Amino acid sequence: MTKSALQVARAAYKPKMPKALHGTVKIEEGAATQSVADQEAVEKLFPHTYGMPIVKFVETADKIDYPTANVGVILSGGQAPGGHNVIAGIFDGIKSLNKDNKVYGFLMGPGGLIDHKYKELTADIIDEYRNTGGFDIIGSGRTKLETTEQFDKGLEILKKLNIKALVIIGGDDSNTNACVLAEYYKAINAGVQVIGCPKTIDGDLKNEMIEASFGFDTACKVYSEVIGNIQRDCNSARKYWHFIKLMGRSASHIALECALQVQPNFCIISEEVEAKEQSLDDIVNEIANAVAKRAAKGDNFGTVLIPEGLIEFVPAIKALISELNDYLAHHQEEFDAIAKDQQRQYIISKLSADNSAVYASLPEGVARQLTLDRDPHGNVQVSLIETEKLLAEMVGNRLAELKKAGKYDGKFSPQVHFFGYEGRCAAPSNYDADYCYSLGYTASALIGAGKTGYMSSVRNTTAPADQWIAGGVPVTMMMNMERRHGEMKPVIQKALVKLDGAPFKFFAANRENWAINTEYVYPGPIQYFGPTEVCDQTTVTLRLEQGK
């Protein structure tokens, strides 16, 4: 493998981790509070793994002999910076328990477990991938583990390889699958533990015990660098309005964090749109008014940040998408058989009156995008909906109306961008390199402690790494029931932006000034070497949440 200068330099980086993990550990248990709804239904579905305690690891002088326990690893879902370091942490941790332990990686996601495609991850392989971005060490996939046939097929290869524990590295859906798998294997006494690690750059997998999902820090720094570059160009050319869509289908954490880092003229927070029951016209009017106010000062330029999932948070369109998801879950083949030029009218004829009217009112391109193939979880693929183009066009139309009314006398030249894949496989920031390695090492400690149905947890991460707290949280305590494919199913509750939280409050207190004035911040590229205050920064979101 040919390496860049950065890869060569990063290969020597030794990730920092909680002090407790440097030696032999024991666990301290605490009560797990079931913090979401539908707990009675969840308990019925997970009788063997529900109600377990949270655990924290502390140092001990006791000598513990661990039996040989091979471990399997799966990367599930979209890529996120730091995944390789999670696997490196698992590898080092498992070897620290017993030098004869082996780690096997299942190829291309959960499908590798079902299809028995794997490779042993040796020290040489692991060392090639330390502190690098991407998931290419074993690849990833979006196959859902949800049937007993799949579980049994996976168990065959786990038994053959003498794998006693399986670590699934993924987001909320992947960890939901991990929880279901842990319950099944425990119910049949399969002798296989299942541990999850919290991954998603969207940042929507977090709670009291999971401070951050890995990759969020790096992705936000990558996007903020590029947005900062655009804002510098914007402030130099002084003639474009940039509409920038950012990753985040179910939550606006990335948009909010980037706004806190770069101070754009406008940033939409989907959760606020839903709370205020705003329509698309309401959003467009707000942006157009900001454009007009800046034009009155002679500033015909600016930046607008748009979360990827915005369209689903506009109440009228959210109701439309919900009905569309349910309908297409049962009639996809029938819909696919309809001629493309008749599909729009077909959908209009099948929806309820209110949703049919909303669908008919949408521009044809957006309406068509709402009926494209669903993702593996049955949801509309919002990243395919060009919200940034829609808003730029609608704002332009609204400004034309204002100009006719004599309320706007500026120039409006929009540029549109979507930043998504650019951040998913970046070289992890120091924070993500350390955090991911710690998550992996903690997963190995949970395996050593005999736990199953747990998610690896590392907290207190705004402090120096040796003060981080390592432990585990039972996945069932994060579960609630949601409608998927027209049925109620257990899923991990997504963490949305809290409108009463410190990060949003700080943003809300400053956005009016950012809108009218040019208060841009240019973060520049991620720094890996240098002063700790530059290289080891956490996200602004995390600092504000913890009052730092």
Coordinates of C-alpha atoms in Angstrom, one line a residue:
M1 CA 0.0 0.0 0.0
T2 CA 1.5 3.4 -1.0
K3 CA 1.1 5.8 1.8
S4 CA 0.8 9.6 1.9
A5 CA 3.1 11.6 4.1
L6 CA 0.2 12.1 6.5
Q7 CA -0.4 8.3 6.7
V8 CA 3.2 7.7 7.5
A9 CA 3.2 10.3 10.2
R10 CA -0.1 9.1 11.6
A11 CA 1.1 5.5 11.8
A12 CA 3.3 6.4 14.7
Y13 CA 0.4 8.1 16.6
K14 CA -0.4 6.3 19.9
P15 CA -4.1 6.9 20.7
K16 CA -4.8 8.0 24.2
M17 CA -7.5 6.2 26.3
P18 CA -9.0 6.1 29.8
K19 CA -6.5 5.4 32.6
A20 CA -8.6 2.5 33.9
L21 CA -8.0 0.6 30.7
H22 CA -4.2 0.6 30.9
G23 CA -4.2 -2.3 33.4
T24 CA -6.5 -5.0 34.7
V25 CA -10.0 -3.8 35.3
K26 CA -13.0 -4.8 37.3
I27 CA -16.6 -3.5 36.9
E28 CA -18.8 -1.3 39.0
E29 CA -22.5 -1.6 38.4
G30 CA -25.2 1.0 38.5
A31 CA -28.9 1.1 37.9
A32 CA -29.9 1.6 34.2
T33 CA -32.8 4.1 33.8
Q34 CA -35.1 3.2 31.0
S35 CA -35.4 6.7 29.6
V36 CA -37.7 6.2 26.6
A37 CA -41.3 5.2 26.1
D38 CA -42.8 1.7 25.3
Q39 CA -40.7 0.0 27.9
E40 CA -43.3 -2.6 28.7
A41 CA -43.3 -3.7 25.0
V42 CA -39.5 -3.6 24.9
E43 CA -39.3 -5.8 28.0
K44 CA -41.6 -8.4 26.4
L45 CA -39.4 -8.5 23.3
F46 CA -36.1 -8.8 25.2
P47 CA -36.8 -10.8 28.4
H48 CA -33.2 -12.1 28.6
T49 CA -31.3 -8.8 28.1
Y50 CA -33.7 -6.2 29.5
G51 CA -33.1 -4.5 32.8
M52 CA -29.3 -5.1 33.0
P53 CA -27.2 -2.6 35.0
I54 CA -24.9 0.0 33.4
V55 CA -21.2 -0.8 34.1
K56 CA -18.1 1.2 34.7
F57 CA -14.5 -0.1 34.5
V58 CA -12.1 0.7 37.3
E59 CA -8.5 -0.4 37.9
T60 CA -7.8 -3.4 40.1
A61 CA -4.7 -5.1 41.4
D62 CA -6.4 -8.5 41.1
K63 CA -4.9 -10.9 38.6
I64 CA -7.5 -12.3 36.3
D65 CA -6.9 -15.3 34.0
Y66 CA -9.1 -15.0 30.8
P67 CA -9.8 -18.1 28.7
T68 CA -9.2 -18.0 25.0
A69 CA -12.1 -16.1 23.3
N70 CA -11.9 -15.3 19.6
V71 CA -13.8 -12.2 18.5
G72 CA -15.7 -11.4 15.4
V73 CA -16.1 -7.8 14.1
I74 CA -18.6 -6.3 11.7
L75 CA -18.7 -2.8 10.3
S76 CA -22.3 -1.9 9.5
G77 CA -23.9 0.9 7.6
G78 CA -22.3 4.1 6.3
Q79 CA -18.6 4.8 6.8
A80 CA -17.5 7.1 9.6
P81 CA -13.9 8.3 10.5
G82 CA -12.3 6.2 13.2
G83 CA -13.8 2.8 12.4
H84 CA -10.3 1.3 11.9
N85 CA -9.3 2.5 15.3
V86 CA -12.3 0.8 16.9
I87 CA -11.0 -2.4 15.4
A88 CA -7.4 -1.7 16.5
G89 CA -8.7 -1.1 20.1
I90 CA -10.6 -4.3 20.0
F91 CA -7.6 -6.2 18.7
D92 CA -5.2 -4.7 21.3
G93 CA -7.7 -5.2 24.1
I94 CA -8.5 -8.8 23.2
K95 CA -4.8 -9.6 23.0
S96 CA -4.2 -8.0 26.4
L97 CA -6.8 -10.4 27.9
N98 CA -5.2 -13.5 26.3
K99 CA -2.4 -13.4 23.7
D100 CA -3.9 -16.4 22.0
N101 CA -7.2 -14.7 21.2
K102 CA -7.9 -14.0 17.5
V103 CA -10.0 -11.4 15.8
Y104 CA -11.9 -12.2 12.6
G105 CA -13.5 -9.5 10.4
F106 CA -16.6 -10.3 8.5
L107 CA -16.5 -8.9 5.0
M108 CA -18.8 -6.2 3.7
G109 CA -20.9 -5.8 6.7
P110 CA -23.5 -8.1 8.3
G111 CA -23.9 -10.0 5.0
G112 CA -20.4 -11.4 5.6
L113 CA -21.6 -13.1 8.8
I114 CA -24.6 -14.7 7.0
D115 CA -22.5 -15.7 3.9
H116 CA -19.5 -16.9 6.0
K117 CA -17.1 -14.4 4.3
Y118 CA -14.3 -13.4 6.7
K119 CA -10.6 -12.9 7.2
E120 CA -8.4 -13.1 10.3
L121 CA -7.1 -9.7 11.3
T122 CA -3.5 -10.2 12.2
A123 CA -1.2 -7.6 13.8
D124 CA 0.4 -6.8 10.4
I125 CA -3.1 -6.0 9.0
I126 CA -4.2 -4.0 12.0
D127 CA -1.0 -1.9 11.9
E128 CA -1.6 -1.0 8.3
Y129 CA -4.9 0.7 9.2
R130 CA -4.3 2.4 12.6
N131 CA -5.4 6.1 12.6
T132 CA -6.7 5.9 9.0
G133 CA -10.1 6.8 7.7
G134 CA -12.6 4.6 5.9
F135 CA -13.9 1.1 6.5
D136 CA -11.8 -0.6 3.8
I137 CA -10.0 -3.0 6.2
I138 CA -13.0 -5.3 5.9
G139 CA -15.6 -3.2 4.1
S140 CA -19.2 -2.4 5.3
G141 CA -22.7 -3.1 4.2
R142 CA -26.3 -2.5 5.1
T143 CA -27.8 -6.0 5.3
K144 CA -30.2 -6.1 8.3
L145 CA -29.8 -8.9 10.8
E146 CA -33.4 -9.6 11.7
T147 CA -34.4 -13.2 11.1
T148 CA -33.8 -16.4 13.0
E149 CA -32.6 -17.9 9.7
Q150 CA -29.9 -15.3 9.5
F151 CA -28.9 -15.7 13.2
D152 CA -28.6 -19.4 12.9
K153 CA -26.6 -19.2 9.7
G154 CA -24.3 -16.7 11.4
L155 CA -24.0 -19.0 14.4
E156 CA -22.6 -21.8 12.2
I157 CA -19.5 -19.8 11.3
L158 CA -19.1 -18.3 14.8
K159 CA -19.0 -21.9 16.1
K160 CA -16.6 -23.0 13.4
L161 CA -14.1 -20.2 14.2
N162 CA -14.6 -20.6 18.0
I163 CA -15.8 -17.0 18.2
K164 CA -17.2 -16.3 21.7
A165 CA -18.1 -12.7 21.1
L166 CA -19.3 -10.5 18.1
V167 CA -18.8 -6.7 18.0
I168 CA -21.1 -4.8 15.7
I169 CA -19.9 -1.3 14.9
G170 CA -22.8 0.8 13.6
G171 CA -25.5 3.4 14.1
D172 CA -28.9 3.2 15.8
D173 CA -30.4 0.6 13.3
S174 CA -27.2 -1.6 13.4
N175 CA -27.1 -1.5 17.2
T176 CA -30.8 -2.4 17.3
N177 CA -30.0 -5.4 15.2
A178 CA -27.1 -6.2 17.6
C179 CA -29.5 -6.1 20.5
V180 CA -31.9 -8.4 18.8
L181 CA -29.1 -10.8 18.0
A182 CA -27.8 -10.7 21.6
E183 CA -31.3 -11.5 22.9
Y184 CA -31.6 -14.5 20.5
Y185 CA -28.2 -16.0 21.2
K186 CA -28.7 -15.6 24.9
A187 CA -32.2 -17.2 24.7
I188 CA -30.9 -20.3 23.0
N189 CA -27.7 -20.4 25.1
A190 CA -25.5 -20.1 22.0
G191 CA -22.5 -19.0 24.1
V192 CA -21.9 -15.9 21.9
Q193 CA -21.8 -12.4 23.4
V194 CA -22.8 -9.5 21.3
I195 CA -21.4 -6.0 21.9
G196 CA -22.2 -2.7 20.0
C197 CA -20.1 0.4 19.3
P198 CA -21.9 3.7 18.6
K199 CA -21.1 4.9 15.0
T200 CA -22.7 7.6 12.9
I201 CA -21.4 10.9 11.7
D202 CA -25.0 12.3 12.0
G203 CA -24.5 12.4 15.7
D204 CA -28.0 11.1 16.5
L205 CA -26.9 8.1 18.6
K206 CA -26.3 9.6 22.0
N207 CA -27.8 9.8 25.4
E208 CA -26.7 10.1 29.0
M209 CA -24.2 7.3 28.6
I210 CA -23.2 7.8 25.0
E211 CA -21.7 11.3 24.7
A212 CA -21.0 11.2 21.0
S213 CA -21.2 8.8 18.1
F214 CA -17.8 8.3 16.6
G215 CA -17.0 10.1 13.3
F216 CA -19.2 13.1 14.1
D217 CA -16.2 15.2 15.3
T218 CA -14.1 14.5 12.2
A219 CA -16.9 14.9 9.7
C220 CA -18.0 18.3 11.2
K221 CA -14.4 19.5 11.1
V222 CA -14.1 18.5 7.4
Y223 CA -17.4 20.1 6.5
S224 CA -16.6 23.2 8.5
E225 CA -13.3 23.6 6.7
V226 CA -14.9 23.5 3.3
I227 CA -17.8 25.8 4.4
G228 CA -15.1 28.2 5.8
N229 CA -13.3 28.1 2.4
I230 CA -16.6 28.9 0.7
Q231 CA -17.3 31.8 3.1
R232 CA -13.8 33.2 2.5
D233 CA -14.5 33.0 -1.3
C234 CA -18.0 34.5 -0.6
N235 CA -16.5 37.4 1.3
S236 CA -13.9 37.9 -1.5
A237 CA -16.1 37.8 -4.6
R238 CA -19.2 39.3 -2.8
K239 CA -21.7 38.1 -5.4
Y240 CA -23.0 34.7 -4.5
W241 CA -25.4 33.1 -2.1
H242 CA -24.3 29.6 -1.3
F243 CA -27.0 27.0 -0.3
I244 CA -25.1 24.2 1.4
K245 CA -26.8 20.9 2.3
L246 CA -25.1 18.8 5.0
M247 CA -25.5 15.2 6.1
G248 CA -28.1 14.5 8.8
R249 CA -31.2 12.7 7.6
S250 CA -33.0 12.4 11.0
A251 CA -31.3 15.1 13.1
S252 CA -29.6 18.5 12.5
H253 CA -26.6 17.9 14.7
I254 CA -24.1 18.4 11.8
A255 CA -25.7 21.5 10.6
L256 CA -25.8 23.0 14.1
E257 CA -22.2 22.1 14.9
C258 CA -21.0 23.5 11.6
A259 CA -23.0 26.7 12.2
L260 CA -21.3 27.0 15.6
Q261 CA -17.9 26.6 14.0
V262 CA -18.3 28.9 11.0
Q263 CA -21.1 31.4 11.9
P264 CA -23.0 31.4 8.6
N265 CA -25.7 33.9 7.7
F266 CA -28.4 31.3 7.9
C267 CA -28.8 27.8 9.3
I268 CA -32.0 25.8 9.3
I269 CA -32.5 23.4 12.2
S270 CA -35.1 20.8 11.2
E271 CA -36.2 20.2 14.8
E272 CA -37.1 23.9 15.1
V273 CA -39.1 23.8 11.8
E274 CA -41.1 20.9 13.2
A275 CA -41.7 22.5 16.6
K276 CA -42.9 25.7 15.0
E277 CA -44.9 23.8 12.4
Q278 CA -43.3 25.8 9.6
S279 CA -44.2 25.3 6.0
L280 CA -41.7 25.5 3.1
D281 CA -43.0 29.0 2.4
D282 CA -42.2 30.0 6.0
I283 CA -38.6 28.9 5.6
V284 CA -38.3 30.5 2.2
N285 CA -39.6 33.8 3.6
E286 CA -37.1 33.8 6.5
I287 CA -34.2 33.3 4.1
A288 CA -35.5 35.8 1.6
N289 CA -35.9 38.4 4.3
A290 CA -32.3 37.8 5.5
V291 CA -31.1 38.2 1.9
A292 CA -33.0 41.4 1.5
K293 CA -31.6 42.9 4.8
R294 CA -28.0 42.1 3.7
A295 CA -28.7 43.6 0.2
A296 CA -29.8 46.8 1.9
K297 CA -26.3 47.1 3.3
G298 CA -24.8 46.3 0.0
D299 CA -24.0 42.7 0.8
N300 CA -25.3 40.6 -2.0
F301 CA -23.7 37.4 -0.7
G302 CA -24.1 34.9 2.0
T303 CA -24.3 31.2 3.2
V304 CA -27.2 29.1 4.1
L305 CA -26.8 25.7 5.8
I306 CA -29.5 23.1 5.3
P307 CA -29.7 19.7 7.1
E308 CA -30.2 16.8 4.7
G309 CA -33.4 15.6 6.4
L310 CA -35.2 19.0 6.4
I311 CA -37.9 17.9 4.1
E312 CA -39.1 15.3 6.5
F313 CA -39.5 17.8 9.3
V314 CA -41.9 20.1 7.5
P315 CA -45.1 18.8 9.2
A316 CA -47.2 18.6 6.0
I317 CA -44.5 16.8 4.1
K318 CA -43.6 14.6 7.0
A319 CA -47.2 13.3 7.1
L320 CA -47.0 12.8 3.3
I321 CA -43.7 10.8 3.5
S322 CA -45.1 8.7 6.4
E323 CA -48.1 7.6 4.2
L324 CA -45.9 7.2 1.2
N325 CA -43.5 4.9 3.2
D326 CA -46.4 2.8 4.4
Y327 CA -48.1 2.6 1.0
L328 CA -44.9 1.7 -1.0
A329 CA -43.9 -0.9 1.7
H330 CA -46.8 -2.9 0.4
H331 CA -47.2 -1.8 -3.2
Q332 CA -43.7 -1.2 -4.5
E333 CA -44.0 -3.8 -7.3
E334 CA -47.3 -2.4 -8.4
F335 CA -45.9 1.2 -8.4
D336 CA -42.8 0.1 -10.4
A337 CA -45.0 -1.4 -13.1
I338 CA -46.6 1.9 -13.7
A339 CA -45.2 4.0 -16.7
K340 CA -43.0 6.8 -15.4
D341 CA -45.1 9.5 -16.9
Q342 CA -48.1 8.1 -15.0
Q343 CA -46.5 7.5 -11.6
R344 CA -47.2 11.0 -10.3
Q345 CA -51.0 10.7 -11.0
Y346 CA -51.0 7.2 -9.6
I347 CA -49.6 8.3 -6.3
I348 CA -52.0 11.3 -6.2
S349 CA -54.9 8.9 -6.6
K350 CA -53.8 6.5 -3.8
L351 CA -53.1 9.0 -1.0
S352 CA -55.5 10.6 1.5
A353 CA -57.0 13.9 0.4
D354 CA -54.6 16.1 2.5
N355 CA -51.4 14.2 1.5
S356 CA -52.6 14.0 -2.1
A357 CA -52.9 17.8 -2.2
V358 CA -49.5 18.3 -0.7
Y359 CA -47.9 15.9 -3.1
A360 CA -49.6 17.5 -6.1
S361 CA -48.3 20.9 -5.0
L362 CA -44.7 19.9 -5.1
P363 CA -42.4 20.6 -8.0
E364 CA -42.4 17.5 -10.2
G365 CA -38.7 16.8 -9.6
V366 CA -39.1 16.8 -5.8
A367 CA -42.3 14.7 -6.0
R368 CA -40.5 12.2 -8.2
Q369 CA -37.6 12.0 -5.7
L370 CA -40.0 11.2 -2.9
T371 CA -41.0 8.0 -4.6
L372 CA -37.5 6.7 -5.5
D373 CA -36.2 3.4 -4.0
R374 CA -36.4 3.2 -0.2
D375 CA -33.3 2.6 1.9
P376 CA -32.9 -0.9 3.5
H377 CA -35.0 0.3 6.5
G378 CA -38.0 1.3 4.3
N379 CA -37.4 5.1 4.5
V380 CA -37.3 7.6 1.7
Q381 CA -33.7 8.4 0.8
V382 CA -33.7 12.1 1.7
S383 CA -30.1 12.6 0.4
L384 CA -31.6 12.2 -3.1
I385 CA -34.0 15.1 -2.6
E386 CA -32.2 18.2 -3.8
T387 CA -33.5 20.5 -1.1
E388 CA -30.7 22.9 -1.6
K389 CA -31.8 23.5 -5.2
L390 CA -35.5 23.7 -4.2
L391 CA -34.8 26.4 -1.6
A392 CA -32.5 28.4 -3.8
E393 CA -35.1 28.4 -6.6
M394 CA -38.0 29.3 -4.2
V395 CA -35.9 32.1 -2.5
G396 CA -35.1 33.5 -5.9
N397 CA -38.8 33.5 -6.8
R398 CA -39.7 35.2 -3.5
L399 CA -37.1 37.9 -4.0
A400 CA -38.5 38.6 -7.4
E401 CA -41.8 39.2 -5.8
L402 CA -40.2 41.5 -3.2
K403 CA -38.4 43.4 -6.0
K404 CA -41.8 44.0 -7.8
A405 CA -43.2 45.3 -4.5
G406 CA -40.3 47.6 -4.1
K407 CA -39.0 45.8 -1.0
Y408 CA -35.8 44.5 -2.4
D409 CA -33.2 46.1 -4.7
G410 CA -30.3 43.6 -4.7
K411 CA -28.8 40.9 -6.8
F412 CA -29.3 37.2 -6.1
S413 CA -27.0 34.7 -7.6
P414 CA -27.3 31.3 -5.9
Q415 CA -24.8 28.4 -5.8
V416 CA -25.7 25.0 -4.5
H417 CA -23.6 22.3 -2.7
F418 CA -24.1 19.0 -0.9
F419 CA -21.4 17.9 1.4
G420 CA -21.8 14.2 2.3
Y421 CA -19.3 11.6 1.2
E422 CA -16.5 14.2 1.6
G423 CA -16.6 13.7 5.4
R424 CA -17.4 10.0 5.8
C425 CA -13.9 8.6 5.2
A426 CA -11.6 11.4 6.3
A427 CA -8.5 10.6 8.4
P428 CA -9.9 10.8 12.0
S429 CA -9.2 13.8 14.1
N430 CA -7.2 13.2 17.2
Y431 CA -10.4 13.2 19.2
D432 CA -11.9 10.5 17.0
A433 CA -8.7 8.5 16.9
D434 CA -8.5 8.5 20.7
Y435 CA -12.3 8.1 21.2
C436 CA -12.6 5.2 18.7
Y437 CA -9.6 3.3 20.0
S438 CA -11.1 3.7 23.5
L439 CA -14.5 2.4 22.4
G440 CA -12.9 -0.7 20.9
Y441 CA -10.7 -1.3 23.9
T442 CA -13.8 -0.9 26.1
A443 CA -15.7 -3.4 24.0
S444 CA -12.9 -5.9 24.7
A445 CA -13.2 -5.2 28.4
L446 CA -17.0 -5.9 28.2
I447 CA -16.2 -9.2 26.5
G448 CA -13.8 -10.1 29.2
A449 CA -16.4 -9.3 31.8
G450 CA -18.8 -11.7 30.1
K451 CA -21.3 -9.0 29.1
T452 CA -23.8 -9.2 26.1
G453 CA -26.4 -6.9 24.8
Y454 CA -24.2 -3.9 25.8
M455 CA -23.0 -0.9 23.9
S456 CA -19.4 0.4 24.6
S457 CA -19.5 3.7 26.4
V458 CA -16.7 6.3 26.9
R459 CA -17.6 9.5 28.7
N460 CA -16.2 12.7 30.1
T461 CA -14.4 13.3 26.8
T462 CA -14.0 17.0 27.2
A463 CA -11.4 16.2 29.9
P464 CA -7.9 14.8 29.1
A465 CA -8.2 11.2 27.9
D466 CA -6.7 9.7 31.0
Q467 CA -9.8 11.0 32.8
W468 CA -12.3 9.5 30.4
I469 CA -14.8 7.0 31.9
A470 CA -15.1 3.6 30.2
G471 CA -18.0 1.3 30.6
G472 CA -21.1 -0.1 29.0
V473 CA -24.8 0.5 28.7
P474 CA -27.5 -2.1 28.0
V475 CA -28.9 -1.4 24.5
T476 CA -32.4 -2.2 25.7
M477 CA -32.5 1.0 27.8
M478 CA -32.4 3.0 24.6
M479 CA -35.2 1.2 22.8
N480 CA -38.6 2.3 21.9
M481 CA -41.2 1.2 19.3
E482 CA -41.5 2.8 15.9
R483 CA -43.3 2.1 12.7
R484 CA -41.1 0.5 10.1
H485 CA -42.3 -1.1 6.8
G486 CA -45.9 -0.6 8.1
E487 CA -45.2 -2.5 11.4
M488 CA -44.2 -1.5 14.9
K489 CA -40.7 -2.6 15.6
P490 CA -38.1 -2.0 18.4
V491 CA -35.5 0.6 17.5
I492 CA -33.0 2.7 19.3
Q493 CA -34.5 6.2 19.8
K494 CA -32.7 8.8 17.7
A495 CA -31.3 11.7 19.6
L496 CA -32.5 14.9 17.9
V497 CA -31.3 18.5 18.5
K498 CA -32.7 19.7 21.8
L499 CA -34.2 23.1 21.4
D500 CA -33.8 23.7 25.1
G501 CA -30.2 22.5 25.1
A502 CA -27.1 24.8 25.4
P503 CA -25.8 24.3 21.9
F504 CA -29.1 25.4 20.2
K505 CA -29.6 28.2 22.7
F506 CA -26.1 29.6 22.0
F507 CA -26.9 29.4 18.2
A508 CA -30.3 31.1 18.6
A509 CA -28.8 33.9 20.7
N510 CA -26.3 34.7 17.9
R511 CA -28.0 33.9 14.6
E512 CA -29.6 37.3 14.1
N513 CA -26.3 39.0 14.3
W514 CA -24.7 36.4 12.0
A515 CA -27.6 36.8 9.5
I516 CA -27.2 40.5 9.0
N517 CA -23.5 41.0 9.5
T518 CA -20.6 39.1 8.1
E519 CA -19.2 37.3 11.1
Y520 CA -17.6 34.3 9.3
V521 CA -15.1 32.1 11.0
Y522 CA -12.6 30.1 8.9
P523 CA -11.6 26.9 10.8
G524 CA -9.1 25.7 8.3
P525 CA -8.0 22.0 8.0
I526 CA -7.9 19.5 10.8
Q527 CA -4.7 19.7 12.8
Y528 CA -3.0 16.5 13.9
F529 CA 0.3 17.7 15.2
G530 CA 1.0 20.7 17.5
P531 CA -0.4 22.3 20.6
T532 CA -3.1 20.2 22.3
E533 CA -5.5 23.2 22.4
V534 CA -5.4 23.2 18.6
C535 CA -5.2 19.4 17.9
D536 CA -7.4 17.9 20.6
Q537 CA -10.4 20.1 20.4
T538 CA -13.8 18.5 20.9
T539 CA -16.9 19.7 19.0
V540 CA -18.4 23.0 20.1
T541 CA -21.6 21.1 20.7
L542 CA -20.0 18.8 23.3
R543 CA -18.3 21.7 25.1
L544 CA -21.5 23.6 25.4
E545 CA -23.4 20.5 26.5
Q546 CA -20.9 20.0 29.3
G547 CA -20.6 23.7 30.2
K548 CA -16.9 23.9 29.1

